[in-house]
Amino acid sequence: MLPTPRSLRVRWVPLRLGPAIVNALAIDLGTTAAKVSVVAVDGRVLGSGTEVVETVFGAGGVAEQDPEQVWQAVLLAARKALAAAGSDESGRIRVVCATSQWSSIIPVNPAGLPVGPMLLWLDRRGERYTNAISTGGADGGTATRSHWADVHGLYPSTSLAHLLFVQNDQPELHDLTHAYLEPADYLNARFSGRIAATGCTAMPLALSDNRQLGKPFWSDDLIARAGIDASKLPEMVPSLSVLGPVLPEVARALGLHSDVVVVAGANDSIAAAIGTDALAPGRATVVMGTTGVLVAHHPTRVVEPSKFIVTMPSALSDRFYVMAEAGLGGKVLEIFLHEFIHGNEGLSDTGAPGDLFERVSRAVAGVPSGSDGLMFLPWLIGSAAPKLDRNQRGGFLGMSMGTTRAHMLRAVLEGIALQMRWLVDEVAHTLGVPFPMVRFAGGGAQSDDWAQTMADVLGREVQQVEGPRHANARGAGLLGFLSLGIVGIDDLASCVPIRRIYEPSPSNRALFDDRISIYRDLHERLADPVSRLTRRPY
């Protein structure tokens, strides 16, 4: 049984912004879909549209998307959102702001059009180049990694690997490329015609100097160490810069006014922090989408790349943004439901996502917390923060003759929550803040049962935001309004209503304190044998 949440639905609080009524067209490009929303100045989502984006996987670590298909998906989703909002609300749009998944690279020509595929963050090609940088030298690369972390905040990683792969292994494509862009910057180029990046969108390239708050720039030193052709890097502009008006042909295609402007947005996790008001020190949000991510802001720069805890320039120039990605999150539940439970336990792939979560709750209602001793490890593609290990893999432990699909389902919910508990504890320790309360957003936060499970496992109050699937879009819209001076930082809290508050059950405290200790221990003990399974050729 779910405990009764102690809060009631929080009502929207209108902002006192004068007579002007404006909306934003907010783009949220994820790994699996393009989502576009019309966002009001008070944070309400007035209409949304979604279009699926296909990923092509291949041998040798290939994971690609077609950038033109991505762009067409954004346009289709935008038309749906505008139609859902209605002509009155669509006519009030004054700003376009894009947020997106990141650590993916698109090569473009001078007009911002793609000349090759998007190398998705899942693409493993090029890793040998960044591995060589990170391990080269008599000290095994220790000095190099330390220097990179000090200047940039991360070790050489995914997007830099993509650049090096194209530059070295696909020289014809490299010659055609005018600039390599992260997805948010690619969308900005398609909307405005301007090729540019900000400190936060450029972060995955691992080539910027982020030591001065609000003043990131390309590092000639890191570029030289990496051996990158600097002429292929985009212009660096301040966060929330107005890039220009929407291109006339795009405005006509979407029915937008000619005076609508495009604002340099941010990576999706930063938008989620804005869209859930994770701005003050000690306030964090767990975003449960394809991956599980912890997002927060902090007044000072904290560098802890060994734990995969990233501090980067925020879209807000007066503070740093902190992000730690735990690896796959909601995607693990999706895979489990599709592969193991489809057609059983009253579950199926039909119906709205909210209906599915209600069926999940009914399916696990008879299973006690702790899943009768069953534990699930969610590392299907390896673990990320706070202990990066690409060779780890998932599994169930503690299965017995009495284990049912319902036990396994609850164990999946708890296993992903345990990874987030490990993450929240490590980030709180690293930043020196307690995180007594955590907000919950993303598609997974639609589940009341998962919200209560998250509270029990984290041992913290969990605040489930209203419209959790729209947190990124709300954040992107609010960033657009901030850029134009329509709202201020102090207005943002009233734009983020809380649906319910979940308190951890005291009776489960000892259970999950013990489980997190077992969980961390298993990660260490299984690293070698699982690595032998995943790396050994047969």
PDB file of C-alpha atoms in Angstrom, residues 25-165:
ATOM      1  CA  LEU A  25       8.430  27.614 -27.896  1.00  0.00           C
ATOM      2  CA  ALA A  26      10.540  25.215 -25.837  1.00  0.00           C
ATOM      3  CA  ILE A  27      12.428  22.383 -27.551  1.00  0.00           C
ATOM      4  CA  ASP A  28      13.413  19.319 -25.528  1.00  0.00           C
ATOM      5  CA  LEU A  29      15.388  16.934 -27.734  1.00  0.00           C
ATOM      6  CA  GLY A  30      15.943  13.644 -25.958  1.00  0.00           C
ATOM      7  CA  THR A  31      17.679  10.473 -27.041  1.00  0.00           C
ATOM      8  CA  THR A  32      14.494   8.754 -28.190  1.00  0.00           C
ATOM      9  CA  ALA A  33      12.162  11.614 -29.071  1.00  0.00           C
ATOM     10  CA  ALA A  34      11.827  15.299 -29.866  1.00  0.00           C
ATOM     11  CA  LYS A  35       9.418  16.995 -27.495  1.00  0.00           C
ATOM     12  CA  VAL A  36       8.241  20.549 -28.095  1.00  0.00           C
ATOM     13  CA  SER A  37       6.037  22.616 -25.795  1.00  0.00           C
ATOM     14  CA  VAL A  38       4.392  26.021 -25.718  1.00  0.00           C
ATOM     15  CA  VAL A  39       5.308  27.393 -22.286  1.00  0.00           C
ATOM     16  CA  ALA A  40       3.571  30.339 -20.640  1.00  0.00           C
ATOM     17  CA  VAL A  41       5.436  33.001 -18.730  1.00  0.00           C
ATOM     18  CA  ASP A  42       4.252  31.482 -15.430  1.00  0.00           C
ATOM     19  CA  GLY A  43       5.686  28.067 -16.344  1.00  0.00           C
ATOM     20  CA  ARG A  44       2.468  26.379 -17.448  1.00  0.00           C
ATOM     21  CA  VAL A  45       2.717  24.051 -20.431  1.00  0.00           C
ATOM     22  CA  LEU A  46      -0.073  25.103 -22.806  1.00  0.00           C
ATOM     23  CA  GLY A  47       0.465  22.490 -25.496  1.00  0.00           C
ATOM     24  CA  SER A  48       2.955  19.774 -26.365  1.00  0.00           C
ATOM     25  CA  GLY A  49       3.934  17.499 -29.219  1.00  0.00           C
ATOM     26  CA  THR A  50       6.277  14.543 -29.493  1.00  0.00           C
ATOM     27  CA  GLU A  51       7.952  12.759 -32.399  1.00  0.00           C
ATOM     28  CA  VAL A  52      10.105   9.648 -32.074  1.00  0.00           C
ATOM     29  CA  VAL A  53      13.722   9.773 -33.256  1.00  0.00           C
ATOM     30  CA  GLU A  54      15.347   6.588 -34.538  1.00  0.00           C
ATOM     31  CA  THR A  55      18.799   5.430 -33.445  1.00  0.00           C
ATOM     32  CA  VAL A  56      20.877   3.143 -35.652  1.00  0.00           C
ATOM     33  CA  PHE A  57      23.209   0.768 -33.828  1.00  0.00           C
ATOM     34  CA  GLY A  58      26.021  -1.161 -35.497  1.00  0.00           C
ATOM     35  CA  ALA A  59      29.140  -3.194 -34.970  1.00  0.00           C
ATOM     36  CA  GLY A  60      32.163  -1.556 -33.379  1.00  0.00           C
ATOM     37  CA  GLY A  61      30.152   0.667 -31.045  1.00  0.00           C
ATOM     38  CA  VAL A  62      28.168   2.563 -33.689  1.00  0.00           C
ATOM     39  CA  ALA A  63      25.210   4.599 -32.382  1.00  0.00           C
ATOM     40  CA  GLU A  64      23.999   7.220 -34.847  1.00  0.00           C
ATOM     41  CA  GLN A  65      20.988   9.375 -35.628  1.00  0.00           C
ATOM     42  CA  ASP A  66      20.102  11.208 -38.829  1.00  0.00           C
ATOM     43  CA  PRO A  67      20.320  14.957 -38.011  1.00  0.00           C
ATOM     44  CA  GLU A  68      17.881  15.835 -40.791  1.00  0.00           C
ATOM     45  CA  GLN A  69      15.359  13.365 -39.404  1.00  0.00           C
ATOM     46  CA  VAL A  70      15.929  14.913 -35.975  1.00  0.00           C
ATOM     47  CA  TRP A  71      15.202  18.377 -37.404  1.00  0.00           C
ATOM     48  CA  GLN A  72      12.050  17.189 -39.171  1.00  0.00           C
ATOM     49  CA  ALA A  73      10.911  15.520 -35.933  1.00  0.00           C
ATOM     50  CA  VAL A  74      11.384  18.833 -34.107  1.00  0.00           C
ATOM     51  CA  LEU A  75       9.314  20.660 -36.741  1.00  0.00           C
ATOM     52  CA  LEU A  76       6.528  18.058 -36.586  1.00  0.00           C
ATOM     53  CA  ALA A  77       6.494  18.113 -32.781  1.00  0.00           C
ATOM     54  CA  ALA A  78       6.440  21.920 -32.852  1.00  0.00           C
ATOM     55  CA  ARG A  79       3.402  21.951 -35.159  1.00  0.00           C
ATOM     56  CA  LYS A  80       1.625  19.564 -32.787  1.00  0.00           C
ATOM     57  CA  ALA A  81       2.470  21.743 -29.794  1.00  0.00           C
ATOM     58  CA  LEU A  82       1.312  24.920 -31.518  1.00  0.00           C
ATOM     59  CA  ALA A  83      -1.935  23.273 -32.592  1.00  0.00           C
ATOM     60  CA  ALA A  84      -2.544  21.924 -29.087  1.00  0.00           C
ATOM     61  CA  ALA A  85      -1.949  25.363 -27.557  1.00  0.00           C
ATOM     62  CA  GLY A  86      -4.383  27.052 -29.948  1.00  0.00           C
ATOM     63  CA  SER A  87      -3.982  30.018 -32.247  1.00  0.00           C
ATOM     64  CA  ASP A  88      -4.260  32.641 -29.495  1.00  0.00           C
ATOM     65  CA  GLU A  89      -1.442  31.139 -27.441  1.00  0.00           C
ATOM     66  CA  SER A  90       0.675  30.353 -30.520  1.00  0.00           C
ATOM     67  CA  GLY A  91       0.399  33.946 -31.633  1.00  0.00           C
ATOM     68  CA  ARG A  92       1.953  35.098 -28.355  1.00  0.00           C
ATOM     69  CA  ILE A  93       5.221  33.232 -28.877  1.00  0.00           C
ATOM     70  CA  ARG A  94       8.185  35.606 -28.739  1.00  0.00           C
ATOM     71  CA  VAL A  95      11.147  33.339 -28.041  1.00  0.00           C
ATOM     72  CA  VAL A  96      12.472  29.916 -29.047  1.00  0.00           C
ATOM     73  CA  CYS A  97      14.798  28.119 -26.637  1.00  0.00           C
ATOM     74  CA  ALA A  98      16.220  24.628 -27.155  1.00  0.00           C
ATOM     75  CA  THR A  99      17.538  22.101 -24.688  1.00  0.00           C
ATOM     76  CA  SER A 100      18.782  18.652 -25.576  1.00  0.00           C
ATOM     77  CA  GLN A 101      20.607  15.483 -24.678  1.00  0.00           C
ATOM     78  CA  TRP A 102      24.345  16.014 -24.892  1.00  0.00           C
ATOM     79  CA  SER A 103      27.720  14.378 -25.496  1.00  0.00           C
ATOM     80  CA  SER A 104      26.501  13.822 -29.058  1.00  0.00           C
ATOM     81  CA  ILE A 105      28.147  15.501 -32.050  1.00  0.00           C
ATOM     82  CA  ILE A 106      26.812  16.697 -35.408  1.00  0.00           C
ATOM     83  CA  PRO A 107      29.133  17.904 -38.216  1.00  0.00           C
ATOM     84  CA  VAL A 108      27.593  20.865 -40.078  1.00  0.00           C
ATOM     85  CA  ASN A 109      28.380  23.150 -43.023  1.00  0.00           C
ATOM     86  CA  PRO A 110      28.550  26.976 -42.799  1.00  0.00           C
ATOM     87  CA  ALA A 111      24.749  27.181 -43.051  1.00  0.00           C
ATOM     88  CA  GLY A 112      24.311  24.870 -40.072  1.00  0.00           C
ATOM     89  CA  LEU A 113      23.096  21.963 -42.218  1.00  0.00           C
ATOM     90  CA  PRO A 114      24.399  18.471 -41.416  1.00  0.00           C
ATOM     91  CA  VAL A 115      27.090  16.916 -43.580  1.00  0.00           C
ATOM     92  CA  GLY A 116      27.207  13.636 -41.675  1.00  0.00           C
ATOM     93  CA  PRO A 117      25.361  11.642 -39.009  1.00  0.00           C
ATOM     94  CA  MET A 118      24.959  12.548 -35.367  1.00  0.00           C
ATOM     95  CA  LEU A 119      27.336  10.471 -33.282  1.00  0.00           C
ATOM     96  CA  LEU A 120      25.153   9.748 -30.272  1.00  0.00           C
ATOM     97  CA  TRP A 121      26.440   9.712 -26.703  1.00  0.00           C
ATOM     98  CA  LEU A 122      26.155   5.906 -26.843  1.00  0.00           C
ATOM     99  CA  ASP A 123      28.646   5.719 -29.734  1.00  0.00           C
ATOM    100  CA  ARG A 124      31.872   4.099 -28.528  1.00  0.00           C
ATOM    101  CA  ARG A 125      34.057   4.821 -31.571  1.00  0.00           C
ATOM    102  CA  GLY A 126      36.919   7.146 -30.847  1.00  0.00           C
ATOM    103  CA  GLU A 127      37.326   6.010 -27.248  1.00  0.00           C
ATOM    104  CA  ARG A 128      40.816   4.756 -28.059  1.00  0.00           C
ATOM    105  CA  TYR A 129      41.881   8.331 -28.760  1.00  0.00           C
ATOM    106  CA  THR A 130      40.617   9.798 -25.470  1.00  0.00           C
ATOM    107  CA  ASN A 131      41.897   6.727 -23.598  1.00  0.00           C
ATOM    108  CA  ALA A 132      45.349   7.378 -25.086  1.00  0.00           C
ATOM    109  CA  ILE A 133      45.245  10.994 -23.912  1.00  0.00           C
ATOM    110  CA  SER A 134      44.119   9.957 -20.422  1.00  0.00           C
ATOM    111  CA  THR A 135      46.712   7.204 -19.971  1.00  0.00           C
ATOM    112  CA  GLY A 136      49.705   8.531 -21.914  1.00  0.00           C
ATOM    113  CA  GLY A 137      53.021   9.436 -20.290  1.00  0.00           C
ATOM    114  CA  ALA A 138      55.361   7.829 -17.807  1.00  0.00           C
ATOM    115  CA  ASP A 139      52.884   8.365 -14.956  1.00  0.00           C
ATOM    116  CA  GLY A 140      50.066   6.599 -16.792  1.00  0.00           C
ATOM    117  CA  GLY A 141      48.355   9.877 -17.570  1.00  0.00           C
ATOM    118  CA  THR A 142      47.838  10.971 -13.970  1.00  0.00           C
ATOM    119  CA  ALA A 143      49.260  14.438 -14.582  1.00  0.00           C
ATOM    120  CA  THR A 144      47.284  14.823 -17.805  1.00  0.00           C
ATOM    121  CA  ARG A 145      43.980  13.872 -16.163  1.00  0.00           C
ATOM    122  CA  SER A 146      44.687  16.167 -13.234  1.00  0.00           C
ATOM    123  CA  HIS A 147      45.457  19.077 -15.552  1.00  0.00           C
ATOM    124  CA  TRP A 148      42.336  18.463 -17.649  1.00  0.00           C
ATOM    125  CA  ALA A 149      40.172  18.297 -14.540  1.00  0.00           C
ATOM    126  CA  ASP A 150      41.652  21.525 -13.179  1.00  0.00           C
ATOM    127  CA  VAL A 151      41.190  23.503 -16.399  1.00  0.00           C
ATOM    128  CA  HIS A 152      37.991  21.975 -17.706  1.00  0.00           C
ATOM    129  CA  GLY A 153      36.350  19.886 -14.988  1.00  0.00           C
ATOM    130  CA  LEU A 154      36.207  16.570 -16.858  1.00  0.00           C
ATOM    131  CA  TYR A 155      38.673  14.088 -18.247  1.00  0.00           C
ATOM    132  CA  PRO A 156      38.801  13.723 -22.051  1.00  0.00           C
ATOM    133  CA  SER A 157      35.521  11.986 -22.838  1.00  0.00           C
ATOM    134  CA  THR A 158      32.649  11.268 -25.208  1.00  0.00           C
ATOM    135  CA  SER A 159      32.257  14.279 -27.500  1.00  0.00           C
ATOM    136  CA  LEU A 160      35.997  14.778 -27.767  1.00  0.00           C
ATOM    137  CA  ALA A 161      36.245  11.104 -28.752  1.00  0.00           C
ATOM    138  CA  HIS A 162      33.691  11.769 -31.503  1.00  0.00           C
ATOM    139  CA  LEU A 163      35.717  14.688 -32.868  1.00  0.00           C
ATOM    140  CA  LEU A 164      38.934  12.707 -32.831  1.00  0.00           C
ATOM    141  CA  PHE A 165      37.251   9.748 -34.519  1.00  0.00           C
TER     142      PHE A 165
END
